[in-house]
mmCIF file of C-alpha atoms and ligand atoms in Angstrom:
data_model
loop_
_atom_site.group_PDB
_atom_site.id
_atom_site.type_symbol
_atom_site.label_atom_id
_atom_site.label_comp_id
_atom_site.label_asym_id
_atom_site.label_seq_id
_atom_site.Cartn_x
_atom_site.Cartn_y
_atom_site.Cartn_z
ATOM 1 C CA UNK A 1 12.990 -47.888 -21.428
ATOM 2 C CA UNK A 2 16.622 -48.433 -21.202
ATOM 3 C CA UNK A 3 17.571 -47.515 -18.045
ATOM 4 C CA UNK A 4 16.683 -49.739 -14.647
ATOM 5 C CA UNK A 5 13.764 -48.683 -12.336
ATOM 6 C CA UNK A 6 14.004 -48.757 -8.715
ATOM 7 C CA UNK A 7 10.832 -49.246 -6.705
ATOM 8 C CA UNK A 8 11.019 -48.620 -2.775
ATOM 9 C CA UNK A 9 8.355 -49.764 -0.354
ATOM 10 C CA UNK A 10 8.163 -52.918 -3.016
ATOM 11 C CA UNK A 11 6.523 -55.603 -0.217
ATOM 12 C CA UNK A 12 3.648 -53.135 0.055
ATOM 13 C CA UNK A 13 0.202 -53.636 -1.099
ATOM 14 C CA UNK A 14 1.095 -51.463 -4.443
ATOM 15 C CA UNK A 15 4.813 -52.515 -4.545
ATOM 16 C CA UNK A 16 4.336 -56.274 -4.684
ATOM 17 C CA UNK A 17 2.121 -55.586 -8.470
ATOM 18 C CA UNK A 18 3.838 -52.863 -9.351
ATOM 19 C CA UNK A 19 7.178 -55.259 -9.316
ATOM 20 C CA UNK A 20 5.780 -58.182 -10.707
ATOM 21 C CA UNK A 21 4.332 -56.279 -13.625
ATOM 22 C CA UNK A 22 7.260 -53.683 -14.522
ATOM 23 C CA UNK A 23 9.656 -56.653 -14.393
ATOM 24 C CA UNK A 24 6.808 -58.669 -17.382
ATOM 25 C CA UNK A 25 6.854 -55.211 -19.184
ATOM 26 C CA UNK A 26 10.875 -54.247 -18.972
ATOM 27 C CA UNK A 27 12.956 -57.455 -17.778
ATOM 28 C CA UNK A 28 13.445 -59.194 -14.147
ATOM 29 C CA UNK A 29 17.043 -58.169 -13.821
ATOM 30 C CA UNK A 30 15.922 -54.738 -14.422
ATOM 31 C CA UNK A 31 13.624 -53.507 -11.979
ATOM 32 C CA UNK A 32 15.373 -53.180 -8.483
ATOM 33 C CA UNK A 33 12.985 -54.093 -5.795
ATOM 34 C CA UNK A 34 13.592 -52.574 -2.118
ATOM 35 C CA UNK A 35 11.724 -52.101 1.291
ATOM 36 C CA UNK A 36 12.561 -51.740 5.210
ATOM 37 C CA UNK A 37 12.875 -55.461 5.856
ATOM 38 C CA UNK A 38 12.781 -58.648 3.758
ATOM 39 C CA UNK A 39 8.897 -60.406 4.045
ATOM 40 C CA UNK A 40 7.265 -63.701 2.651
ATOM 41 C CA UNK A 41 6.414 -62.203 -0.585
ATOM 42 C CA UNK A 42 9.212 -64.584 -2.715
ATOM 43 C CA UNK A 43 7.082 -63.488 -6.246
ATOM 44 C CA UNK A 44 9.509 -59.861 -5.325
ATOM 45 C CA UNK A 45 12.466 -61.030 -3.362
ATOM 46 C CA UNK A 46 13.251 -63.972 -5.597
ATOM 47 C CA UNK A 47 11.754 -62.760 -8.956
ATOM 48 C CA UNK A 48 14.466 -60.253 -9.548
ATOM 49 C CA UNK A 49 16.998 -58.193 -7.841
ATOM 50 C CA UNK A 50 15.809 -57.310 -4.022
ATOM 51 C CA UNK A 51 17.894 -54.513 -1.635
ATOM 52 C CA UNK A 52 17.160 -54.050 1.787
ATOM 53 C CA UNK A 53 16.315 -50.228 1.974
ATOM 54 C CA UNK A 54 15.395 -47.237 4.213
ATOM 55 C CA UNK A 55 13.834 -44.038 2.510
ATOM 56 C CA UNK A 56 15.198 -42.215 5.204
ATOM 57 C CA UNK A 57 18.737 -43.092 4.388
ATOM 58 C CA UNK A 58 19.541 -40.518 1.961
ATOM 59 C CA UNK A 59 22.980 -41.640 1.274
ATOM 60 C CA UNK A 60 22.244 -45.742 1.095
ATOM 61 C CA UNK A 61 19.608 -44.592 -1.118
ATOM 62 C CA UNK A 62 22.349 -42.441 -3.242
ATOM 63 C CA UNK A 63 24.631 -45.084 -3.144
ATOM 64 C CA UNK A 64 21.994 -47.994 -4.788
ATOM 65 C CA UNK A 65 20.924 -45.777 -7.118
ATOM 66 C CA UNK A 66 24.019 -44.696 -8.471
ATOM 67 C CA UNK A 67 25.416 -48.326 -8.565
ATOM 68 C CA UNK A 68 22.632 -49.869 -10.267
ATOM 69 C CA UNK A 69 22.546 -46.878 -12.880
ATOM 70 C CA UNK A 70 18.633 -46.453 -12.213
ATOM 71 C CA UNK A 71 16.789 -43.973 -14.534
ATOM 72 C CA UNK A 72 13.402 -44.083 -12.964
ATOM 73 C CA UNK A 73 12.053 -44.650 -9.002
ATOM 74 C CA UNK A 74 8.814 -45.693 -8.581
ATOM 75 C CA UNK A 75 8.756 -44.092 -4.607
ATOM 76 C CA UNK A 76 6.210 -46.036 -2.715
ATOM 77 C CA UNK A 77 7.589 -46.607 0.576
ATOM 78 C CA UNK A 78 5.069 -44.519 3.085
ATOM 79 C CA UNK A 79 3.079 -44.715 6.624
ATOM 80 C CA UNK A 80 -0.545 -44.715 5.817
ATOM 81 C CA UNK A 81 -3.689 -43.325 7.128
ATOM 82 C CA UNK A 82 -4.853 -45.432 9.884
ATOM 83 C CA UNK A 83 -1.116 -46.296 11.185
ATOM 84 C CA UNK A 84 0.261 -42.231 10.665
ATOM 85 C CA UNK A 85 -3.122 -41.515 13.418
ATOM 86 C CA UNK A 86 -1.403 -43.750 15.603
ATOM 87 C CA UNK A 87 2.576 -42.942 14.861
ATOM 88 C CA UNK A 88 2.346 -39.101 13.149
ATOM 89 C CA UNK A 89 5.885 -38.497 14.370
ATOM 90 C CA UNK A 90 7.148 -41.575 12.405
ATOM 91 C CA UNK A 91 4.309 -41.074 9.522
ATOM 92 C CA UNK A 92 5.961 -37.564 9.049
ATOM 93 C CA UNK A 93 9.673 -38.666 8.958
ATOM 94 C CA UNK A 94 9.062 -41.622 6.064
ATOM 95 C CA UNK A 95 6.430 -39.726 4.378
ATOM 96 C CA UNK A 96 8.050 -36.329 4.308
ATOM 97 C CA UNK A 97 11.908 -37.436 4.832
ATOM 98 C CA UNK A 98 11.528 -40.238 2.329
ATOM 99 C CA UNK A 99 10.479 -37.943 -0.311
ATOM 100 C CA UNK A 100 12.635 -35.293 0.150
ATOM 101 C CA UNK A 101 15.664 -37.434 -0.023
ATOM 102 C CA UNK A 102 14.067 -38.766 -3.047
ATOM 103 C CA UNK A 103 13.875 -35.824 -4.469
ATOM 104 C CA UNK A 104 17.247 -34.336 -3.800
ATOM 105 C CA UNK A 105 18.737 -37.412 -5.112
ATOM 106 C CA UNK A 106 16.701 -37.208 -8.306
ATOM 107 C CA UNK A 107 17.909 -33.654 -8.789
ATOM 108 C CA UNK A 108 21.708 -34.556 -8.000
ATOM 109 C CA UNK A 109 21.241 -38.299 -10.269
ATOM 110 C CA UNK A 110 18.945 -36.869 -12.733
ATOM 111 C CA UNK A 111 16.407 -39.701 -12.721
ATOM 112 C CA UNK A 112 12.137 -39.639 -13.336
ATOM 113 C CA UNK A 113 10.583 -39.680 -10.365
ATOM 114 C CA UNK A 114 7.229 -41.246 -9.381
ATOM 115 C CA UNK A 115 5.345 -40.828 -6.130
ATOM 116 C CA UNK A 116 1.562 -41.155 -5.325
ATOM 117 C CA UNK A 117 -0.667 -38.997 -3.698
ATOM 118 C CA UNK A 118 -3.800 -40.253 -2.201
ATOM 119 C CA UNK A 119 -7.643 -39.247 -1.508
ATOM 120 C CA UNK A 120 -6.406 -38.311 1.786
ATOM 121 C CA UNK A 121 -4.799 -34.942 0.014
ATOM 122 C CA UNK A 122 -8.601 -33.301 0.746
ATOM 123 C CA UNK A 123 -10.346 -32.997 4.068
ATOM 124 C CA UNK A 124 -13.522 -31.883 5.434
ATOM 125 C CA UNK A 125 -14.012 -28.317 3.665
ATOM 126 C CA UNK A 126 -13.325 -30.014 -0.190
ATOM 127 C CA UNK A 127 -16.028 -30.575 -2.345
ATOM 128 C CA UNK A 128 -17.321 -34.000 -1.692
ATOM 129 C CA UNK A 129 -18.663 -34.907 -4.772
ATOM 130 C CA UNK A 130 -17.243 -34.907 -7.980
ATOM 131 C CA UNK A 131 -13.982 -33.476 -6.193
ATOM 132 C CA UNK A 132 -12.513 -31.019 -9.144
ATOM 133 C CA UNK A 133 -8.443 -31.319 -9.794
ATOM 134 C CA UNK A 134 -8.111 -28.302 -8.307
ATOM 135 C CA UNK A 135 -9.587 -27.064 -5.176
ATOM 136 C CA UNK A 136 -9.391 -26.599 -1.507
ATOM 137 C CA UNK A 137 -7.028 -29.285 0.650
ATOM 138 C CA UNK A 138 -7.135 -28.862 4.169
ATOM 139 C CA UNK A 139 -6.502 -32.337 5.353
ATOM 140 C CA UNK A 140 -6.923 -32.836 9.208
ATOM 141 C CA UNK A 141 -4.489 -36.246 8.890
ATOM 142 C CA UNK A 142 -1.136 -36.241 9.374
ATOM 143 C CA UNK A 143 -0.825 -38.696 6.401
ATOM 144 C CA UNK A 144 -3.189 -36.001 4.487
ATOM 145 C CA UNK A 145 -0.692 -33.249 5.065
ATOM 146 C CA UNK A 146 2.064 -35.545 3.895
ATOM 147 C CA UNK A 147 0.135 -35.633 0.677
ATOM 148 C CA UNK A 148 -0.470 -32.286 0.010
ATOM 149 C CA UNK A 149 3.314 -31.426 0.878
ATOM 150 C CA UNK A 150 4.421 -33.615 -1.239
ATOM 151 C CA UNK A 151 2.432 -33.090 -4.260
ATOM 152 C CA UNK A 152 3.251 -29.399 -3.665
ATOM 153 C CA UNK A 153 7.298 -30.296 -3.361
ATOM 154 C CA UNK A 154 7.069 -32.761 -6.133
ATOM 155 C CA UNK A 155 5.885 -29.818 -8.700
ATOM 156 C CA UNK A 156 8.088 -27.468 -6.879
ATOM 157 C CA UNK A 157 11.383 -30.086 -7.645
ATOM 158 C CA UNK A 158 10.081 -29.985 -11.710
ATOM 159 C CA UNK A 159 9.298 -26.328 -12.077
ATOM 160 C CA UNK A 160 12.644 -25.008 -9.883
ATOM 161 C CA UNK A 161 15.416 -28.028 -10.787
ATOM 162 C CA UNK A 162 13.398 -29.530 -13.693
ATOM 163 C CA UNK A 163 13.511 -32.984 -11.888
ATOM 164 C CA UNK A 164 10.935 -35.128 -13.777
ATOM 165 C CA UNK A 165 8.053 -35.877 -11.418
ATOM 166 C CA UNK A 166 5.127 -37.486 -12.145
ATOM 167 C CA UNK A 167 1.800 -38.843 -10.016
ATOM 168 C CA UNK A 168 -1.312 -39.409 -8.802
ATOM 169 C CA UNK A 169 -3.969 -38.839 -6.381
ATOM 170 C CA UNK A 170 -4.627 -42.325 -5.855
ATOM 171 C CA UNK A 171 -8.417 -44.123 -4.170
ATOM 172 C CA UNK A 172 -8.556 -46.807 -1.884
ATOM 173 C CA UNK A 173 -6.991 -49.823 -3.798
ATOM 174 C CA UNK A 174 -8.915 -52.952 -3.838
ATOM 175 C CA UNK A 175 -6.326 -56.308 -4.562
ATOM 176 C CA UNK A 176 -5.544 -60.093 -4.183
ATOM 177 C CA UNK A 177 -2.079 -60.480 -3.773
ATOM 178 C CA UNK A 178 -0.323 -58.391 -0.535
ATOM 179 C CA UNK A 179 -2.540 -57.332 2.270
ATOM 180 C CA UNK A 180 -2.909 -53.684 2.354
ATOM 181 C CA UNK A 181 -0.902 -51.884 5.165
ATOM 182 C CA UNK A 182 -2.853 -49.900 7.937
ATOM 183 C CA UNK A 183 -5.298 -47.516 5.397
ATOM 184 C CA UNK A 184 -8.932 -46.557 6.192
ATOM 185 C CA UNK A 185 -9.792 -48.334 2.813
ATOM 186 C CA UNK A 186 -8.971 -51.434 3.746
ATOM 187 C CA UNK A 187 -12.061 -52.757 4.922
ATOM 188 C CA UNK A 188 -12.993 -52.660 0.926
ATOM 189 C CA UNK A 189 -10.049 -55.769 0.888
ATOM 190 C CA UNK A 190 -10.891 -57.406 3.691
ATOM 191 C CA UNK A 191 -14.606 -57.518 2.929
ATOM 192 C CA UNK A 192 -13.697 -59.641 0.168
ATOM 193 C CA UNK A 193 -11.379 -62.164 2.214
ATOM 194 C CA UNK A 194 -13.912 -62.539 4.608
ATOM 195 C CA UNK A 195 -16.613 -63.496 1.841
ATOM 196 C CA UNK A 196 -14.362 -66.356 1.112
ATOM 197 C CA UNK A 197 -13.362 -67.430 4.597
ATOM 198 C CA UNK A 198 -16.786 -66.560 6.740
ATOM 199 C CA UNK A 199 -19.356 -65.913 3.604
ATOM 200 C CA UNK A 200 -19.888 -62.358 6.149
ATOM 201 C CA UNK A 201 -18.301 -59.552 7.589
ATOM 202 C CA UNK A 202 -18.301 -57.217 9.687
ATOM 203 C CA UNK A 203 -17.372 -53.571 8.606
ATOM 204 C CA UNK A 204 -15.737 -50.745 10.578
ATOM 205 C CA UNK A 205 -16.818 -48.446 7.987
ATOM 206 C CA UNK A 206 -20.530 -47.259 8.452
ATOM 207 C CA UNK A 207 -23.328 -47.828 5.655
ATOM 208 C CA UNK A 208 -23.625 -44.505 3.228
ATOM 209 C CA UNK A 209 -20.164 -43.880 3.770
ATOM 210 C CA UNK A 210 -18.984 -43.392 -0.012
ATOM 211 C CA UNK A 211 -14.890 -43.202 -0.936
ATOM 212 C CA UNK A 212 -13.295 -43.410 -4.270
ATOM 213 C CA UNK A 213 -11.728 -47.226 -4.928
ATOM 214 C CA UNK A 214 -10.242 -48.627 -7.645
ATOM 215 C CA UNK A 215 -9.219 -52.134 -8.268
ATOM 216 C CA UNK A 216 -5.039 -53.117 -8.776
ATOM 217 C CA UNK A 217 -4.927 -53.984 -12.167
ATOM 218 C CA UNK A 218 -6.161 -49.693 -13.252
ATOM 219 C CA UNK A 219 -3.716 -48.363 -10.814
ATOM 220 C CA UNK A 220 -0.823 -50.308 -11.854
ATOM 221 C CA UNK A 221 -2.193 -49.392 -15.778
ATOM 222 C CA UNK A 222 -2.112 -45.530 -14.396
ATOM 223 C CA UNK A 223 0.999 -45.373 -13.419
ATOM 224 C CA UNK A 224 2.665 -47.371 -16.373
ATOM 225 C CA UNK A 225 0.942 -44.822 -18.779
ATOM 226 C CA UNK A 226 1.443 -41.565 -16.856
ATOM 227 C CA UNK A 227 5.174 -42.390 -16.955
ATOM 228 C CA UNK A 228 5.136 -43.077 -20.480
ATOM 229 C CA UNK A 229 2.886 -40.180 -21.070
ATOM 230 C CA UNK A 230 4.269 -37.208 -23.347
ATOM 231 C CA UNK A 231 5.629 -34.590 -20.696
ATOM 232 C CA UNK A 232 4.786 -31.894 -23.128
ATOM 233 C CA UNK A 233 1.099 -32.683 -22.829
ATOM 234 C CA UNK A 234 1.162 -32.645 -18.591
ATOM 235 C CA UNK A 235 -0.375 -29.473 -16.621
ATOM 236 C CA UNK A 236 -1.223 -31.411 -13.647
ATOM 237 C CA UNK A 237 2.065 -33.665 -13.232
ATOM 238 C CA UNK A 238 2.401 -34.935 -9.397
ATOM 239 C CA UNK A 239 -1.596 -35.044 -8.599
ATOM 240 C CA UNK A 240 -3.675 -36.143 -11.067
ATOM 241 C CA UNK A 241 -7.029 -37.242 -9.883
ATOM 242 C CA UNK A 242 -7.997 -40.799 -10.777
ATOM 243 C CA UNK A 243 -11.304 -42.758 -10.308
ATOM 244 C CA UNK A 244 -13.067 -46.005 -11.329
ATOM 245 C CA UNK A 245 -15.802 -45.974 -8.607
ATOM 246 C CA UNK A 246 -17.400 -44.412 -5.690
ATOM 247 C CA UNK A 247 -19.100 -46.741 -3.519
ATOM 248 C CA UNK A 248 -20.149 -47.607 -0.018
ATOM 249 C CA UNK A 249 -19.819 -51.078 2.023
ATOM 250 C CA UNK A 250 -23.300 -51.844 1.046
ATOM 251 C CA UNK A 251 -22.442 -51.436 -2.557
ATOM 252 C CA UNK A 252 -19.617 -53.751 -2.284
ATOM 253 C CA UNK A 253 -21.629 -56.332 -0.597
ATOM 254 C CA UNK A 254 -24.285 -56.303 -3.179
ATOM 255 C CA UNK A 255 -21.727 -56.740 -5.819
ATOM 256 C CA UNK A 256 -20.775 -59.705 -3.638
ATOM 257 C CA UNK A 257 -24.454 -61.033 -2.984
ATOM 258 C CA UNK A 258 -24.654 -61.269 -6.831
ATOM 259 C CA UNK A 259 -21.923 -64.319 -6.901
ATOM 260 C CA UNK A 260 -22.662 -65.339 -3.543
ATOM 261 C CA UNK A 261 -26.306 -64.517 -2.396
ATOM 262 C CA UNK A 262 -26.492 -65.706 1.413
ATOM 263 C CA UNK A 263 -23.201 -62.877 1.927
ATOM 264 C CA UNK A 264 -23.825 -61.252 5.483
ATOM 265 C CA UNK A 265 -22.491 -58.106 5.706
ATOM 266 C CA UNK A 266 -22.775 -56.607 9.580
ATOM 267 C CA UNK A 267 -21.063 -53.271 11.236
ATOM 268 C CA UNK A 268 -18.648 -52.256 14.096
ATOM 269 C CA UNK A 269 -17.830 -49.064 13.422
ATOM 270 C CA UNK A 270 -14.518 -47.735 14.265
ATOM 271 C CA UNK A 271 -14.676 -44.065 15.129
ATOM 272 C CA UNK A 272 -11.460 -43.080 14.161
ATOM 273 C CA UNK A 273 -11.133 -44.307 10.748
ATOM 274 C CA UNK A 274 -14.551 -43.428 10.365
ATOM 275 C CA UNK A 275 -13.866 -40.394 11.100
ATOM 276 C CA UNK A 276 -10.963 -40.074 8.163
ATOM 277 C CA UNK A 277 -13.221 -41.416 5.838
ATOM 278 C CA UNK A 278 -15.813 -38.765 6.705
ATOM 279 C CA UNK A 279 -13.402 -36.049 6.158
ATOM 280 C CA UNK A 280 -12.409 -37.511 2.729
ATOM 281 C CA UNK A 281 -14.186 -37.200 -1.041
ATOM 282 C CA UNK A 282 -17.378 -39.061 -1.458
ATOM 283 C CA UNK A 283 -16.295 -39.149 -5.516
ATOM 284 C CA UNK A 284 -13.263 -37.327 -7.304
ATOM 285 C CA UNK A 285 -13.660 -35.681 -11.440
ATOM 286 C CA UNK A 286 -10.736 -37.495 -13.302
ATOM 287 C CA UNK A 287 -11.396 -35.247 -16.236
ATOM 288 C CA UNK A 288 -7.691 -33.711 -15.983
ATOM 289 C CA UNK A 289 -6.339 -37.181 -16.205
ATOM 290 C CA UNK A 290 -8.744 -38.237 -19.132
ATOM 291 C CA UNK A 291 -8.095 -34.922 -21.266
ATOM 292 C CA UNK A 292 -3.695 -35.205 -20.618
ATOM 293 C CA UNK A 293 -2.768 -38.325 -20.969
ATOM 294 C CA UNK A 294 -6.276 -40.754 -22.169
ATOM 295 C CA UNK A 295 -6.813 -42.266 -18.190
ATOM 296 C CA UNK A 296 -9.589 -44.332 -18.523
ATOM 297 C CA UNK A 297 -10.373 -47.532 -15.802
ATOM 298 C CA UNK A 298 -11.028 -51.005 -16.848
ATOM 299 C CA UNK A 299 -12.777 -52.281 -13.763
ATOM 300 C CA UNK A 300 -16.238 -51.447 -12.594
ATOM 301 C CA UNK A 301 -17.804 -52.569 -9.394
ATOM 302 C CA UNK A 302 -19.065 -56.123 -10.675
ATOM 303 C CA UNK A 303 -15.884 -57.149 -12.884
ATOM 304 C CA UNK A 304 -13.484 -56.359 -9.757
ATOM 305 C CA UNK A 305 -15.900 -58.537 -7.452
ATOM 306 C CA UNK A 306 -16.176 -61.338 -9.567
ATOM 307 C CA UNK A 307 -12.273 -61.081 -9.981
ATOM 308 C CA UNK A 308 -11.554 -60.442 -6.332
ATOM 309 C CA UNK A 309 -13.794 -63.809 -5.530
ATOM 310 C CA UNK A 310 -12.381 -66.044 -7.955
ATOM 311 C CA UNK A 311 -8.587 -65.237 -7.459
ATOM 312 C CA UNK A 312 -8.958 -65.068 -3.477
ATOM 313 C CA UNK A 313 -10.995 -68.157 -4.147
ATOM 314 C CA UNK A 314 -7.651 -70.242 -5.773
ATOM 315 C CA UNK A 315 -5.634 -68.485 -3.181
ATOM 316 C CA UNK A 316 -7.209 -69.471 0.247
ATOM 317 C CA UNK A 317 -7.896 -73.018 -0.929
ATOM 318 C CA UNK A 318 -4.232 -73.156 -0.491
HETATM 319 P P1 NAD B 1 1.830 -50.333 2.161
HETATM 320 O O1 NAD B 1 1.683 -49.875 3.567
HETATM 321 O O2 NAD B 1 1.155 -51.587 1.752
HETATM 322 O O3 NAD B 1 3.368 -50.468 1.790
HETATM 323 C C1 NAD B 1 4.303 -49.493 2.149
HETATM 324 C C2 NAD B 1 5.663 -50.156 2.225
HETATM 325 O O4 NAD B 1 6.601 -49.153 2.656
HETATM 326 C C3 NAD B 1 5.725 -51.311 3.228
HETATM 327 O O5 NAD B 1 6.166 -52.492 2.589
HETATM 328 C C4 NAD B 1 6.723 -50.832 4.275
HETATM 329 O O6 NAD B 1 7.550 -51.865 4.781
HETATM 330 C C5 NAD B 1 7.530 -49.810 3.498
HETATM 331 N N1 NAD B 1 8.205 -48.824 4.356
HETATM 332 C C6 NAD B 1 7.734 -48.224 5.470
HETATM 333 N N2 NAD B 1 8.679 -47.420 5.990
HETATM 334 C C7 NAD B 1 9.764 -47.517 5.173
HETATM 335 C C8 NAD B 1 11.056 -46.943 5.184
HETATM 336 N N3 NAD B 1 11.461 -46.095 6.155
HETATM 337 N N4 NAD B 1 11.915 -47.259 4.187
HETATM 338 C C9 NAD B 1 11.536 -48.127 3.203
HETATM 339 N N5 NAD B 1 10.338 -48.733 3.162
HETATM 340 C C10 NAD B 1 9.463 -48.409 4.134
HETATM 341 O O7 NAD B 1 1.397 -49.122 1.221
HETATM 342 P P2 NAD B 1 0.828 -49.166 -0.268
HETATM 343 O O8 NAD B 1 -0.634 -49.333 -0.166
HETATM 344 O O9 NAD B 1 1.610 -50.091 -1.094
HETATM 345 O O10 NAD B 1 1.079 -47.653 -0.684
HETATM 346 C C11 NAD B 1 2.168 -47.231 -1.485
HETATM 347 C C12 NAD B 1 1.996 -45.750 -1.780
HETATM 348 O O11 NAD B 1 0.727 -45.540 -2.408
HETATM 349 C C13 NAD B 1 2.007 -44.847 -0.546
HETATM 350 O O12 NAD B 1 2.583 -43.618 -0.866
HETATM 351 C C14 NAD B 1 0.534 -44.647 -0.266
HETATM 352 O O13 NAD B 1 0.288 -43.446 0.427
HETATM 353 C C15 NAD B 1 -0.032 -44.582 -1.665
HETATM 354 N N6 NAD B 1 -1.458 -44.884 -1.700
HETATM 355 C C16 NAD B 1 -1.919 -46.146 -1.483
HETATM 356 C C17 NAD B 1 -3.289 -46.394 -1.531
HETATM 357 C C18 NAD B 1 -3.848 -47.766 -1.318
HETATM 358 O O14 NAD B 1 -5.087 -47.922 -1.269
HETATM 359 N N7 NAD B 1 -3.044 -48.813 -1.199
HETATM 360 C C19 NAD B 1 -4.172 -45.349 -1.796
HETATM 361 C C20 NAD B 1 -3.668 -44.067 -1.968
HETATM 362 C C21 NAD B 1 -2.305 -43.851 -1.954
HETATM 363 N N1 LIG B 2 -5.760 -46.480 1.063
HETATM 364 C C1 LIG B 2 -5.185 -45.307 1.629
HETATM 365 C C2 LIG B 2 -5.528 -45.185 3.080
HETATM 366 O O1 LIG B 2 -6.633 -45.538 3.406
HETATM 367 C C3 LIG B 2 -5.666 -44.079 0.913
HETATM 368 O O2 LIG B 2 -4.611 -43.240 0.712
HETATM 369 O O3 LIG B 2 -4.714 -44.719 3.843
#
């Protein structure tokens, strides 16, 4: 890849990886890191170049990527599911406003175009299990409608203006290095923090309640590979589903229990984001992604627990 990449939303859970490793893979100096404000996350401001950036700034947006010649956004910047319950007005304008400006500015720059879709794209009346690529979405979040829009405008920007979009319907991401930002899947993060600090904790997610996750390491690997991917070989191009595993909190904390066996796992269930998580896929069929471009996760439940432990292990003993 010749050109630079621009990533927005870069201090994010996703965006603080997805930096690190896109500036190993293509060069520090060429992989343009941006977000809303400037945070504590030095391994992205100071690792490379770092612009203070608003998705909902068409024209600052227009005017970075035209100066720094970029060939390729990675478009993470985004309100998620917990938060958008809370602020839907706001969740709509990043989520919907964001994109759109990314996309009209892909069409006028002519640059590749990468933005993820989420679990949250289905709601109560999908399939549960075994989701298929292609089926009913009739999310009842605002951050689930933001999805589906946006998968729908991203396919709608390749087919009408050939604009080359790519993504996918990501799980709940499960990770080490930047908190994750206001999700209903983030009790399958905090879990593990909490089996470090407390050796228990105390879930707002009830037992038997079953989501799609997937640890950092395969998502980052999806994304690399989808954008590499041959375009001629891509039906589903902005919503592939992904998986690795489908599991419940007491899954997780028997993973746990098997490197640390006195692990107390207790519940306060939160309604609401109980409620999101009931209206989303118990397990999703990746077969699209398998069959177009060879998806295939490293991590099961085990190997990202005993990775989870030992890094958050050398990271809290800080
Ligand atoms: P995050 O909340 O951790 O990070 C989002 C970033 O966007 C934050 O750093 C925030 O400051 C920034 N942002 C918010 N408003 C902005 C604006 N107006 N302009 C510029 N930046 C703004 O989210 P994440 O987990 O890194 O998610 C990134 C993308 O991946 C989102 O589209 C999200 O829907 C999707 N996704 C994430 C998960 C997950 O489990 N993390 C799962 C499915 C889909
Ligand atoms: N992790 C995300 C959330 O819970 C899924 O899109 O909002």
């Amino acid at each position: 890849m010749k050109e630079k990449i621009l990533v927005t939303g870069a201090l994010g859970q996703i965006g603080t990886e997805l930096v690190m490793l896109l500036r190993k893979l293509y060069g520090a100096e060429r992989v343009v890191a941006t977000d809303l404000e400037r945070k504590d996350l030095p391994q992205v401001t100071e690792g490379g170049p770092f612009e203070i950036l608003d998705v909902t700034d068409k024209q600052a947006m227009g005017e970075l990527i035209a100066r720094e010649k970029i060939g390729t956004v990675y478009h993470l910047a985004a309100i998620l599911s917990a938060v958008g319950e809370h602020r839907p007005q706001l969740a709509w304008a990043v989520n919907m406003g964001g994109l759109y400006n990314a996309l009209e500015l892909a069409r006028e720059q002519n640059f590749a175009l990468f933005t993820p879709s989420s679990i949250a794209c289905f709601g109560p009346s999908t399939p549960a299990d075994q989701t298929p690529q292609e089926t009913i979405q009739r999310p009842n979040t605002i951050y689930g409608v933001t999805k589906v829009a946006g998968e729908l405008l991203c396919d709608y920007y390749h087919e009408r203006f050939n604009v080359d979009t790519r993504g996918v319907r990501l799980p709940g991401l499960i990770s080490h290095e930047a908190l994750p930002g206001g999700g209903t899947t983030d009790y399958a993060v905090h879990i593990y923090y909490d089996a470090i600090k407390k050796n228990s904790y105390s879930s707002y997610i009830a037992a038997g309640t079953y989501m799609d996750m997937m640890y950092m390491d395969d998502a980052l690997k999806a994304f690399v590979e989808l954008m590499e991917a041959d375009p001629a070989k891509l039906i589903h191009r902005n919503a592939f589903n992904i998986a690795a595993m489908s599991v419940d909190p007491e899954m997780i904390a028997e993973s746990i229990r098997k490197f640390r066996p006195d692990f107390v796992l207790e519940y306060d269930v939160d309604p609401e984001r109980q409620a999101i998580a009931e209206s989303w896929p118990n397990s999703l069929d990746d077969s699209a992604a398998r069959a177009e471009w060879g998806w295939s996760p490293d991590y099961d439940l085990d190997r990202m627990t005993e990775t989870m432990l030992r890094e958050l292990e050398k990271k809290l003993a800080k």
